[in-house]
Coordinates of C-alpha atoms in Angstrom, one line a residue:
Chain A
M11 CA 17.3 15.8 -0.8
A12 CA 19.4 18.1 -3.2
D13 CA 17.7 17.2 -6.3
V14 CA 15.8 19.5 -8.7
R15 CA 16.1 22.6 -6.3
V16 CA 12.9 24.4 -7.4
P17 CA 12.0 26.0 -9.6
A18 CA 15.5 26.3 -11.8
R19 CA 16.4 24.3 -13.9
P20 CA 14.4 20.9 -13.5
G21 CA 16.2 19.5 -16.5
R22 CA 19.7 19.1 -13.6
A23 CA 19.7 16.2 -11.2
A24 CA 23.3 16.4 -11.9
V25 CA 24.7 13.9 -9.3
P26 CA 21.7 13.6 -6.7
A27 CA 22.5 13.8 -3.4
G28 CA 21.5 10.0 -3.0
T29 CA 24.2 8.6 -5.3
V30 CA 26.8 10.6 -3.2
A31 CA 25.4 8.8 -0.1
G32 CA 25.2 5.6 -1.9
A33 CA 28.6 5.8 -2.6
V34 CA 30.1 6.9 0.7
A35 CA 28.1 4.2 2.6
A36 CA 29.3 1.5 0.6
S37 CA 32.9 2.4 1.2
A38 CA 31.8 2.8 4.8
L39 CA 30.5 -0.7 4.7
V40 CA 33.4 -2.4 2.6
L41 CA 36.0 -0.7 5.2
S42 CA 33.8 -1.8 8.1
V43 CA 34.1 -5.4 7.5
V44 CA 38.1 -5.4 7.0
V45 CA 38.3 -3.2 9.9
A46 CA 36.2 -4.7 12.4
V47 CA 37.4 -8.6 11.2
T48 CA 41.3 -6.8 12.6
I49 CA 39.8 -6.3 15.7
G50 CA 39.5 -9.1 18.5
P51 CA 41.9 -10.4 21.0
A52 CA 44.6 -11.5 18.4
A53 CA 45.5 -8.2 17.1
L54 CA 45.2 -8.8 13.5
T55 CA 45.7 -6.1 10.4
P56 CA 44.1 -5.4 7.3
G57 CA 46.6 -7.2 5.3
D58 CA 46.2 -10.3 7.0
V59 CA 42.7 -10.0 5.9
W60 CA 43.4 -9.8 2.5
H61 CA 45.8 -12.3 2.2
V62 CA 43.6 -14.5 3.5
V63 CA 40.5 -13.8 1.7
A64 CA 42.6 -13.5 -1.9
T65 CA 44.5 -16.4 -0.9
R66 CA 41.5 -18.3 0.0
L67 CA 39.3 -17.6 -3.7
G68 CA 41.9 -18.4 -5.6
A69 CA 43.7 -15.5 -6.3
G70 CA 47.0 -15.2 -4.1
G71 CA 49.5 -16.6 -6.1
A72 CA 48.5 -14.4 -9.4
L73 CA 48.8 -11.7 -6.5
G74 CA 52.2 -13.1 -5.3
I75 CA 50.6 -13.3 -1.7
A76 CA 52.2 -15.8 0.1
T77 CA 50.6 -18.6 2.2
P78 CA 49.3 -17.5 5.2
D79 CA 49.5 -18.6 8.6
R80 CA 47.4 -21.2 9.3
L81 CA 46.1 -19.6 12.8
V82 CA 45.5 -16.6 10.5
D83 CA 43.8 -18.0 8.3
G84 CA 41.7 -19.8 10.3
M85 CA 40.8 -16.4 12.9
V86 CA 39.9 -15.0 9.7
W87 CA 38.3 -17.4 7.6
Q88 CA 36.3 -19.4 10.3
L89 CA 35.9 -16.9 12.8
R90 CA 35.7 -13.5 12.5
L91 CA 34.8 -13.2 8.7
P92 CA 31.7 -15.3 8.8
R93 CA 30.2 -13.4 12.0
V94 CA 31.2 -10.0 10.5
L95 CA 29.4 -10.7 7.3
T96 CA 26.6 -12.3 9.0
A97 CA 26.2 -9.4 11.2
A98 CA 26.3 -7.3 7.3
A99 CA 23.3 -9.4 6.1
V100 CA 21.5 -9.6 9.3
G101 CA 21.9 -5.7 9.3
A102 CA 21.2 -4.6 5.7
G103 CA 17.8 -7.3 5.7
L104 CA 16.5 -6.0 9.0
A105 CA 16.7 -2.6 7.7
V106 CA 15.0 -3.0 4.5
C107 CA 12.2 -5.2 6.5
G108 CA 11.8 -2.4 8.6
V109 CA 11.7 0.4 6.0
V110 CA 9.2 -1.9 3.7
M111 CA 6.8 -2.3 7.2
Q112 CA 6.5 1.3 7.7
A113 CA 5.9 2.5 4.3
L114 CA 3.1 0.0 4.1
T115 CA 1.5 0.5 7.8
R116 CA 2.5 4.1 7.3
N117 CA 3.9 4.4 10.8
A118 CA 7.4 5.7 10.9
L119 CA 7.3 3.2 14.4
A120 CA 7.0 0.0 12.6
D121 CA 9.6 -2.6 12.7
P122 CA 9.7 -6.6 12.4
Y123 CA 9.7 -6.2 15.8
L124 CA 7.2 -4.1 16.2
L125 CA 4.7 -6.3 14.3
G126 CA 4.9 -9.1 16.2
L127 CA 7.4 -10.7 13.6
S128 CA 10.6 -10.9 15.6
S129 CA 8.0 -12.1 18.6
G130 CA 6.9 -15.1 16.5
A131 CA 10.0 -16.1 14.8
S132 CA 11.3 -16.7 18.4
L133 CA 8.5 -18.6 19.5
G134 CA 9.2 -20.7 17.1
A135 CA 12.7 -20.9 17.5
A136 CA 12.3 -21.6 21.3
C137 CA 10.0 -24.5 20.8
V138 CA 13.1 -26.1 18.5
L139 CA 15.5 -25.4 20.8
V140 CA 13.5 -26.9 23.6
L141 CA 12.7 -30.1 21.8
G142 CA 16.8 -30.7 20.6
A143 CA 15.9 -30.5 16.6
T144 CA 18.1 -27.1 16.2
V145 CA 18.6 -28.5 12.2
L146 CA 14.7 -27.1 12.2
L147 CA 15.3 -23.7 13.4
P148 CA 15.5 -22.0 10.1
V149 CA 12.2 -23.2 9.3
A150 CA 10.5 -22.8 12.8
A151 CA 11.7 -19.0 12.9
F152 CA 9.8 -18.7 9.4
V153 CA 7.1 -20.3 10.1
G154 CA 6.5 -18.6 13.6
A155 CA 7.2 -15.4 11.8
T156 CA 4.7 -15.6 8.9
A157 CA 2.1 -17.3 11.7
A158 CA 2.5 -13.5 14.0
L159 CA 2.2 -11.7 10.9
A160 CA -1.0 -13.6 9.3
A161 CA -2.1 -12.9 13.3
T162 CA -1.6 -9.1 13.3
L163 CA -2.7 -8.1 9.6
G164 CA -5.6 -10.3 10.7
L165 CA -6.2 -9.0 13.9
A166 CA -6.0 -5.4 12.2
A167 CA -8.2 -6.4 9.3
A168 CA -11.1 -7.5 10.8
A169 CA -10.8 -4.6 13.9
G170 CA -11.2 -2.4 10.5
R171 CA -14.2 -4.6 9.0
G172 CA -17.6 -2.3 9.2
G173 CA -16.3 1.1 9.6
I174 CA -18.2 3.5 7.9
G175 CA -17.6 4.0 4.3
G176 CA -16.2 0.4 4.3
A177 CA -12.8 1.7 4.4
G178 CA -11.6 -1.5 5.6
G179 CA -7.9 -1.2 4.9
L180 CA -5.1 -1.1 7.4
T181 CA -5.0 2.0 9.5
P182 CA -1.5 2.5 11.0
T183 CA -2.7 2.7 14.5
R184 CA -4.9 -0.5 14.2
T185 CA -1.9 -2.3 12.8
V186 CA 0.5 -1.7 15.1
L187 CA -2.1 -2.2 17.8
A188 CA -2.5 -5.6 16.6
G189 CA 1.6 -6.4 16.4
L190 CA 1.7 -5.5 19.7
A191 CA -1.2 -7.9 21.2
V192 CA 0.8 -10.6 18.7
S193 CA 4.0 -9.7 20.4
Q194 CA 2.8 -9.7 23.7
L195 CA 0.9 -13.3 23.1
G196 CA 4.1 -14.4 21.3
A197 CA 6.5 -13.2 24.6
A198 CA 3.8 -15.1 26.8
A199 CA 3.7 -18.3 24.7
T200 CA 7.7 -18.3 25.0
S201 CA 8.1 -17.4 28.5
F202 CA 5.5 -20.2 29.1
V203 CA 7.5 -23.0 26.7
I204 CA 11.0 -22.1 28.6
F205 CA 8.9 -22.4 32.1
W206 CA 7.9 -25.3 31.3
S207 CA 10.5 -27.1 29.6
A208 CA 13.3 -25.9 29.6
T209 CA 16.4 -27.4 31.2
G210 CA 19.0 -25.0 32.4
D211 CA 21.6 -25.4 29.1
Q212 CA 18.2 -24.8 27.2
Y213 CA 17.6 -22.0 29.0
R214 CA 20.7 -20.0 28.8
E215 CA 20.5 -21.1 24.6
I216 CA 17.2 -19.4 24.2
L217 CA 17.7 -16.4 26.5
S218 CA 21.0 -15.8 24.1
W219 CA 18.7 -16.2 21.2
L220 CA 16.1 -14.0 22.2
M221 CA 18.8 -11.5 22.9
G222 CA 19.8 -11.8 19.7
S223 CA 23.6 -12.9 18.7
V224 CA 25.8 -13.6 15.5
A225 CA 28.4 -15.3 17.8
G226 CA 27.8 -18.7 16.0
A227 CA 27.5 -17.6 13.0
T228 CA 29.7 -20.0 10.4
W229 CA 29.7 -19.7 6.4
T230 CA 26.1 -21.5 6.6
S231 CA 25.1 -18.5 8.1
V232 CA 26.4 -16.0 6.1
A233 CA 24.9 -18.3 2.9
I234 CA 21.0 -18.2 4.8
A235 CA 21.6 -14.7 6.1
G236 CA 23.6 -13.5 3.2
G237 CA 21.5 -15.3 0.6
A238 CA 17.8 -14.0 1.6
V239 CA 18.9 -10.3 1.6
L240 CA 20.6 -10.9 -1.5
V241 CA 17.4 -12.3 -3.4
L242 CA 14.5 -10.9 -1.2
G243 CA 16.3 -7.7 0.0
T244 CA 16.9 -7.0 -3.4
L245 CA 13.0 -7.6 -4.7
L246 CA 12.2 -5.4 -1.8
A247 CA 14.7 -3.0 -2.6
S248 CA 13.5 -2.4 -5.8
T249 CA 10.0 -1.5 -5.5
G250 CA 10.4 1.9 -4.1
S251 CA 8.2 3.7 -6.6
V252 CA 5.7 1.4 -5.3
L253 CA 6.1 1.9 -2.0
D254 CA 6.4 5.7 -2.6
A255 CA 2.7 5.4 -4.0
F256 CA 1.4 4.8 -0.3
T257 CA 2.7 7.8 1.3
F258 CA -0.9 9.0 1.7
G259 CA -2.7 5.8 2.6
D260 CA -3.9 2.9 1.0
T261 CA -6.8 4.9 -0.9
A262 CA -4.3 7.3 -2.4
A263 CA -2.1 4.7 -3.6
A264 CA -5.0 2.5 -5.3
A265 CA -6.0 6.0 -7.0
L266 CA -2.3 6.1 -8.4
G267 CA -3.2 2.7 -10.0
V268 CA -1.1 0.4 -7.6
P269 CA -3.0 -3.1 -6.8
V270 CA -3.2 -2.2 -3.2
A271 CA -4.4 -5.8 -1.8
R272 CA -1.5 -8.1 -4.4
V273 CA 1.2 -5.1 -3.8
R274 CA 0.5 -5.3 0.2
W275 CA -0.1 -9.2 0.5
L276 CA 3.3 -9.8 -1.7
L277 CA 5.5 -7.2 -0.2
L278 CA 4.5 -8.9 3.7
V279 CA 4.8 -12.1 2.9
G280 CA 8.6 -10.9 1.3
V281 CA 9.6 -9.3 4.9
A282 CA 8.3 -12.5 6.7
L283 CA 10.2 -14.5 4.8
L284 CA 13.5 -12.0 4.9
T285 CA 12.9 -11.9 8.9
G286 CA 12.7 -16.0 8.9
A287 CA 15.7 -16.1 7.3
L288 CA 17.9 -13.2 9.4
V289 CA 16.1 -14.4 13.0
S290 CA 16.8 -18.0 12.4
Q291 CA 20.5 -17.0 12.2
S292 CA 20.7 -14.1 15.0
G293 CA 18.1 -14.6 17.0
S294 CA 15.7 -11.3 17.4
I295 CA 18.0 -8.1 17.0
G296 CA 15.6 -5.2 17.9
F297 CA 15.7 -1.3 16.7
V298 CA 18.1 -1.6 13.6
G299 CA 14.9 -1.3 11.2
L300 CA 13.5 1.2 13.2
I301 CA 16.3 3.7 14.0
L302 CA 18.2 3.1 10.7
P303 CA 15.9 4.1 8.4
H304 CA 15.0 7.2 10.6
A305 CA 18.4 8.2 10.4
V306 CA 19.0 7.8 6.9
R307 CA 14.9 9.2 5.9
L308 CA 17.0 12.5 8.0
V309 CA 19.9 12.4 5.1
V310 CA 17.8 11.6 2.1
G311 CA 14.4 12.2 2.9
A312 CA 11.5 10.2 2.3
R313 CA 12.0 8.5 -1.2
H314 CA 12.5 5.0 -1.1
R315 CA 14.6 4.3 -4.1
A316 CA 17.4 6.2 -1.9
L317 CA 16.1 5.2 1.5
L318 CA 15.9 1.4 0.8
P319 CA 19.5 0.7 -0.8
L320 CA 21.1 3.2 1.8
S321 CA 19.1 2.0 4.5
A322 CA 20.4 -1.7 3.8
L323 CA 24.2 -0.2 3.6
C324 CA 23.9 1.4 6.8
G325 CA 21.9 -1.0 8.3
A326 CA 24.8 -3.7 7.2
T327 CA 27.6 -1.2 8.9
F328 CA 25.6 -0.5 12.2
L329 CA 24.9 -4.0 13.2
V330 CA 28.8 -5.0 12.0
W331 CA 30.2 -2.0 14.5
A332 CA 27.1 -3.2 16.9
D333 CA 28.5 -7.1 16.9
T334 CA 32.1 -5.9 17.1
L335 CA 31.4 -3.5 20.3
A336 CA 29.2 -6.8 21.8
R337 CA 32.4 -9.4 21.3
T338 CA 35.0 -7.0 22.9
V339 CA 33.5 -4.2 25.0
F340 CA 33.5 -7.3 28.4
E341 CA 36.3 -8.9 27.0
P342 CA 36.6 -11.9 27.3
R343 CA 32.9 -12.0 27.9
E344 CA 30.4 -11.6 25.2
L345 CA 27.5 -9.6 25.3
P346 CA 24.9 -10.5 22.9
V347 CA 24.5 -8.2 20.3
G348 CA 20.8 -7.2 20.7
I349 CA 21.7 -5.8 24.0
V350 CA 24.0 -3.3 22.3
T351 CA 21.4 -2.3 19.5
A352 CA 18.8 -1.9 22.3
A353 CA 21.3 0.1 24.1
I354 CA 22.2 2.4 21.3
G355 CA 18.5 2.5 19.8
A356 CA 16.7 2.9 22.7
P357 CA 18.3 6.5 23.8
V358 CA 18.3 7.3 20.1
F359 CA 14.7 6.6 19.5
A360 CA 13.7 8.4 22.6
L361 CA 15.9 11.6 21.2
L362 CA 13.7 11.4 18.1
L363 CA 10.6 11.2 19.8
W364 CA 11.9 14.3 21.5
T365 CA 13.2 16.5 18.3
G366 CA 10.0 15.0 16.8
R367 CA 7.3 17.0 19.9
S368 CA 7.4 20.2 17.6
R369 CA 5.8 18.6 14.6
A370 CA 3.4 16.5 15.9
Chain B
M11 CA -27.6 11.1 -23.8
S12 CA -24.9 12.5 -21.6
A13 CA -22.4 14.8 -24.0
P14 CA -18.7 13.7 -24.5
G15 CA -16.5 13.6 -21.8
A16 CA -19.8 13.7 -18.6
L17 CA -18.9 11.4 -15.6
V18 CA -22.1 8.9 -15.1
A19 CA -22.8 6.8 -12.2
E20 CA -26.1 4.2 -13.0
R21 CA -27.8 2.8 -10.9
V22 CA -24.7 2.3 -8.0
R23 CA -25.6 0.2 -4.9
W24 CA -22.8 -0.4 -1.8
A25 CA -23.7 -2.2 1.5
A26 CA -21.8 -2.3 4.5
G27 CA -22.7 -5.5 5.9
P28 CA -26.7 -6.0 6.0
R29 CA -26.5 -2.2 6.2
L30 CA -27.5 -0.3 2.3
V31 CA -25.4 2.5 1.9
L32 CA -26.3 3.2 -1.7
D33 CA -29.4 2.4 -3.5
D34 CA -29.4 2.8 -7.1
V35 CA -27.9 6.1 -7.0
D36 CA -27.9 7.9 -10.4
V37 CA -25.1 10.9 -10.9
T38 CA -24.4 12.6 -14.1
A39 CA -21.8 15.5 -14.0
P40 CA -21.1 17.3 -17.2
A41 CA -17.4 17.9 -18.8
G42 CA -16.4 21.5 -18.2
A43 CA -18.5 22.1 -15.1
V44 CA -18.4 21.8 -11.2
T45 CA -21.2 19.1 -10.0
G46 CA -21.5 19.4 -6.2
L47 CA -22.3 16.2 -4.5
L48 CA -24.1 17.7 -1.1
G49 CA -26.0 15.2 1.6
P50 CA -26.4 15.0 5.2
N51 CA -23.5 13.4 7.0
G52 CA -24.2 9.5 6.1
S53 CA -25.7 9.8 2.7
G54 CA -23.0 7.5 1.2
K55 CA -21.0 11.1 -0.5
S56 CA -17.5 9.5 0.3
T57 CA -19.0 6.1 -0.3
L58 CA -20.0 7.2 -4.0
L59 CA -16.8 8.7 -4.3
R60 CA -15.0 6.1 -3.6
I61 CA -17.1 3.7 -6.0
V62 CA -16.7 6.5 -8.7
A63 CA -12.4 6.7 -8.3
G64 CA -12.2 2.8 -8.9
V65 CA -11.3 2.6 -5.3
Q66 CA -13.9 0.6 -3.8
P67 CA -15.9 -1.9 -5.9
P68 CA -19.4 -1.2 -5.9
G69 CA -21.9 -4.1 -4.9
G70 CA -23.4 -2.9 -8.2
G71 CA -24.2 -0.3 -11.1
R72 CA -22.1 0.9 -13.8
V73 CA -19.4 4.0 -14.1
A74 CA -18.7 5.4 -17.7
L75 CA -17.0 8.4 -19.1
A76 CA -19.5 9.5 -21.9
A77 CA -17.9 10.0 -25.4
G78 CA -20.8 10.8 -27.0
G79 CA -22.0 9.1 -29.9
A80 CA -19.0 6.2 -29.6
A81 CA -19.2 3.7 -27.0
D82 CA -18.8 4.9 -23.5
E83 CA -15.9 4.4 -21.7
D84 CA -16.3 2.2 -18.7
L85 CA -14.1 3.4 -15.7
L86 CA -14.9 0.4 -13.8
A87 CA -13.2 -2.1 -16.2
M88 CA -11.0 -0.2 -17.2
P89 CA -7.1 -1.1 -16.4
R90 CA -5.9 0.7 -13.0
R91 CA -3.2 2.8 -14.4
R92 CA -4.7 4.2 -17.3
R93 CA -7.8 4.4 -15.2
A94 CA -5.5 6.4 -12.5
R95 CA -4.3 8.6 -15.6
T96 CA -8.1 9.3 -16.7
L97 CA -9.4 10.4 -13.1
A98 CA -7.9 11.6 -9.8
L99 CA -8.9 11.6 -6.6
V100 CA -8.2 14.1 -3.7
E101 CA -9.2 12.5 -0.3
Q102 CA -10.5 14.1 3.1
D103 CA -7.8 14.8 5.5
A104 CA -5.3 13.0 3.9
S105 CA -1.8 13.0 5.7
T106 CA 1.9 11.1 6.6
D107 CA 3.9 11.2 9.3
L108 CA 6.8 10.4 6.8
P109 CA 8.9 13.8 6.1
V110 CA 8.1 13.9 2.4
T111 CA 8.7 16.8 1.0
V112 CA 6.2 19.5 -1.3
L113 CA 7.7 18.1 -4.4
D114 CA 7.9 14.4 -3.6
A115 CA 4.2 14.4 -2.4
V116 CA 3.2 16.2 -5.9
L117 CA 5.2 13.3 -8.0
L118 CA 3.5 10.4 -6.7
G119 CA 0.9 12.1 -8.7
R120 CA 3.1 10.8 -12.1
T121 CA 3.0 7.1 -10.6
P122 CA 0.1 5.9 -12.9
H123 CA 2.3 7.9 -16.0
R124 CA 5.5 6.0 -15.6
G125 CA 7.1 2.1 -15.5
V126 CA 6.4 0.9 -12.3
L127 CA 9.5 0.3 -11.2
A128 CA 11.1 3.7 -12.9
G129 CA 12.1 6.7 -10.9
A130 CA 10.6 10.3 -11.6
S131 CA 11.9 11.8 -14.8
D132 CA 12.7 15.4 -16.2
H133 CA 9.2 15.8 -17.6
D134 CA 7.3 14.1 -14.6
R135 CA 9.1 17.1 -12.5
R136 CA 8.6 19.7 -15.0
V137 CA 5.0 18.6 -15.0
A138 CA 5.0 18.2 -11.1
L139 CA 5.7 21.9 -10.5
A140 CA 3.3 23.0 -13.3
A141 CA 0.7 21.3 -11.5
L142 CA 2.2 22.8 -8.0
D143 CA 2.5 26.6 -10.0
R144 CA -1.3 26.2 -11.1
A145 CA -2.6 25.1 -7.4
G146 CA -0.5 28.4 -6.3
A147 CA 2.1 26.3 -4.5
V148 CA 5.0 26.3 -6.0
G149 CA 6.9 28.5 -2.8
L150 CA 6.5 25.1 -0.9
A151 CA 8.3 22.5 -3.2
D152 CA 11.1 22.3 -0.5
R153 CA 8.6 22.3 2.7
E154 CA 8.1 19.0 3.9
V155 CA 3.9 18.2 4.1
S156 CA 3.5 17.2 7.8
T157 CA 4.7 21.3 8.6
L158 CA 2.0 22.6 6.2
S159 CA -1.1 24.4 7.4
G160 CA -4.5 22.7 6.3
G161 CA -5.1 24.8 3.8
E162 CA -1.7 24.6 2.3
R163 CA -1.4 20.9 2.4
Q164 CA -5.1 21.0 0.6
R165 CA -3.3 22.6 -2.0
V166 CA -0.5 20.0 -2.5
H167 CA -3.2 17.5 -3.0
M168 CA -4.7 19.3 -5.2
A169 CA -1.6 19.9 -7.7
R170 CA -0.9 16.3 -6.7
A171 CA -4.3 15.3 -8.4
L172 CA -3.5 17.7 -11.1
A173 CA 0.1 16.1 -11.9
Q174 CA -2.1 13.1 -12.6
E175 CA -3.1 15.0 -15.5
P176 CA -6.8 13.3 -15.6
R177 CA -10.0 14.2 -17.7
V178 CA -11.9 13.7 -14.5
L179 CA -11.4 15.1 -10.8
L180 CA -12.8 13.7 -7.7
L181 CA -12.9 16.2 -4.5
D182 CA -13.8 14.8 -0.9
E183 CA -14.6 18.1 1.0
P184 CA -11.9 19.8 -0.4
T185 CA -13.1 22.8 1.7
N186 CA -13.3 21.0 5.2
H187 CA -11.2 22.2 8.4
L188 CA -10.3 25.4 5.9
D189 CA -10.7 28.7 6.5
V190 CA -12.8 30.8 4.2
A191 CA -9.8 32.6 2.3
A192 CA -8.2 29.3 1.7
Q193 CA -12.0 27.8 0.9
L194 CA -12.4 30.4 -1.7
A195 CA -9.0 30.1 -3.3
T196 CA -9.7 26.1 -3.6
M197 CA -13.1 26.6 -5.2
R198 CA -11.4 29.2 -7.6
L199 CA -9.1 26.8 -8.7
V200 CA -11.6 24.5 -9.4
R201 CA -13.6 26.5 -11.1
S202 CA -10.6 27.2 -13.3
L203 CA -9.7 23.5 -13.8
A204 CA -14.1 22.7 -15.1
T205 CA -13.3 26.1 -17.8
D206 CA -10.9 24.2 -19.1
G207 CA -12.6 21.2 -19.5
V208 CA -12.2 19.0 -16.8
T209 CA -15.0 17.5 -15.3
V210 CA -15.7 18.1 -11.6
L211 CA -17.5 16.0 -8.9
A212 CA -17.0 17.8 -5.5
A213 CA -18.6 16.2 -2.1
L214 CA -19.4 20.1 -0.5
H215 CA -21.0 20.0 3.4
D216 CA -21.5 23.8 3.1
L217 CA -24.7 24.9 0.8
S218 CA -24.0 28.0 0.4
L219 CA -20.8 27.3 -0.9
A220 CA -21.8 24.8 -3.4
A221 CA -24.9 27.6 -4.4
A222 CA -21.9 30.3 -5.3
T223 CA -19.1 27.8 -6.9
C224 CA -21.2 24.6 -8.8
D225 CA -23.1 24.5 -11.7
H226 CA -25.0 21.9 -11.1
V227 CA -25.7 19.4 -7.7
V228 CA -27.1 16.2 -6.4
L229 CA -28.5 16.0 -3.2
L230 CA -27.9 12.5 -2.2
A231 CA -30.8 11.9 1.2
P232 CA -29.5 9.2 4.0
G233 CA -32.5 6.7 4.0
P234 CA -33.7 3.1 6.0
G235 CA -32.7 2.0 2.7
G236 CA -30.0 3.4 2.2
G237 CA -28.8 7.0 0.3
R238 CA -30.3 7.5 -2.8
V239 CA -30.2 10.8 -5.0
A240 CA -33.3 13.3 -3.6
A241 CA -32.8 15.8 -6.3
A242 CA -30.4 16.5 -9.0
G243 CA -29.9 19.7 -11.3
P244 CA -29.2 23.1 -11.4
V245 CA -28.4 25.1 -8.3
D246 CA -31.3 27.5 -8.6
E247 CA -33.7 24.1 -8.8
V248 CA -31.9 22.0 -6.2
L249 CA -31.0 24.3 -3.7
V250 CA -34.3 25.5 -2.4
P251 CA -36.6 25.1 0.5
H252 CA -39.0 22.1 -0.5
V253 CA -36.4 20.3 -1.7
V254 CA -33.3 20.9 1.0
D255 CA -35.8 20.6 4.5
P256 CA -36.9 17.5 4.1
V257 CA -33.0 16.1 3.6
Y258 CA -31.7 17.9 6.3
G259 CA -34.5 18.4 8.8
V260 CA -33.9 22.0 8.8
R261 CA -35.9 25.1 8.0
T262 CA -34.2 27.0 4.9
T263 CA -34.7 30.7 3.6
V264 CA -33.1 31.7 0.5
L265 CA -31.9 34.6 -0.2
R266 CA -29.5 36.0 -3.2
H267 CA -26.5 37.0 -3.0
P268 CA -26.6 41.4 -3.7
R269 CA -23.5 41.2 -6.4
T270 CA -23.8 37.9 -7.5
G271 CA -27.6 36.9 -7.4
R272 CA -26.1 33.3 -6.6
P273 CA -28.6 32.0 -3.6
V274 CA -27.4 32.1 0.0
L275 CA -28.9 29.9 2.4
T276 CA -29.8 30.8 5.9
F277 CA -31.1 28.3 8.5
D278 CA -33.5 29.0 11.0
T279 CA -32.0 28.6 14.5

């Protein structure tokens, strides 16, 4: 928020707060990943983590590092690192999805969870788990997310048609209400699938999935979630200027020369793809897409060019620590990380509502 | 026939489903003048502005900028970004819940002037600040839009439109919900822009305000077959009882302002 204090010296943007915040957030993320890997039942040091990573990347010899203990290597490389990195990727992706949804619907409360995407993805996943076709889980989650998004937007647009003046666009309220309806329907359908056909084991599996967890994360999870974030997340995060144009609604964006229908369609498909990919690896984790962008806006303002990358970094760090809590608080029992994000997110959300009163 | 820079809308039609909203509407707004778009609720003022702005495609008709001798510039066929550099629209009650600062809101007006993925340049900031200054709102630059009063917010929206550096300014009830001082400030700004050569078309509800500040007025009347032009021309010819009364279903008395000599409309209650 610090660039261009008005009206003095508009030429001097110098080092904007966004850049500083970005550097801090990136360092915090790297540090968090390293430290989170060391935390757990078996004590490790950051040095152990560094040695394993360096050796695995083939730089151990060059750096003169002795081959790490096999147990340490297994713990870092097979168990903790994939899990921590998956958490980071999922957190980053959810935060980006949240920001994009909030911009397009002009609603600070929009996130993939709220607009039915997560519930659609969960329904797809529950069906597949019940059928025992676990390999299809990513596909099913994506199909579910896309179908839910299509239903939400279709419902919102249909409700808007025929209005006086043909405004017809997706108003924030209509979109959120439609998302709520789709969400509820998805949840009911998921319950039905569980009720009708799940056996005891499947029930546990589906439940842990519905609450969100990265406990079983492997390098494949890292590849899917991380790849999706790198490709789709970067694409979405590069659209900051375009998202800014939606600040005062679709008409204002159109009047600024933005091809509104095309942009919204592309971005929402991007969000659905990304959410589908993330949810397939982690289950549905709430509040990350909602709380993180809120918090980041307090620091750098609402400009999307700063907000998107910073939200991604902070979302990643947040979920790394939320997952670390989830696996350590009640050791040796593990909580689904979705419970932790909800336990942190719900009070924070209430606080935001409380402090936002004066403004409304 | 229209002088260069004039905004010309011809035979504009638009239907919401089976209901015709605009029925072959012709509107001309000369350059360097303020043209008031008047008419009762439901006569299609906002729809017409949205169509002229290129935000909503019409069912038929054409919208162009007269080029005087040379071929007119077809506004509807113009690429979006070029159109957004030519013409700006200030909507009614545009608001946001997001914590956007005034300067950032005004910088949005620079969107059509820079690359699709580029950020604001120093030049963009200078233009935005100048626009804020012109709108009398430079002191608000650091405030959040959601904390502004109605009059302040209107100034910010005007500044956002000015930052587009448009030749045509479209205003949808710019004085709505404003106190009388803010209404006058808004119309003074509009008049000074017209003096600078900007073509202004403003939908207005207050007939006396229109009489006091517009050069020309276009009166739309709602009808069973959609909104159509009941009368168009100089204020003194259109804002007279035998034109106004049937359109609004009221009884009008036109007085003269003792100092300006402008018409003041009052109505039998």
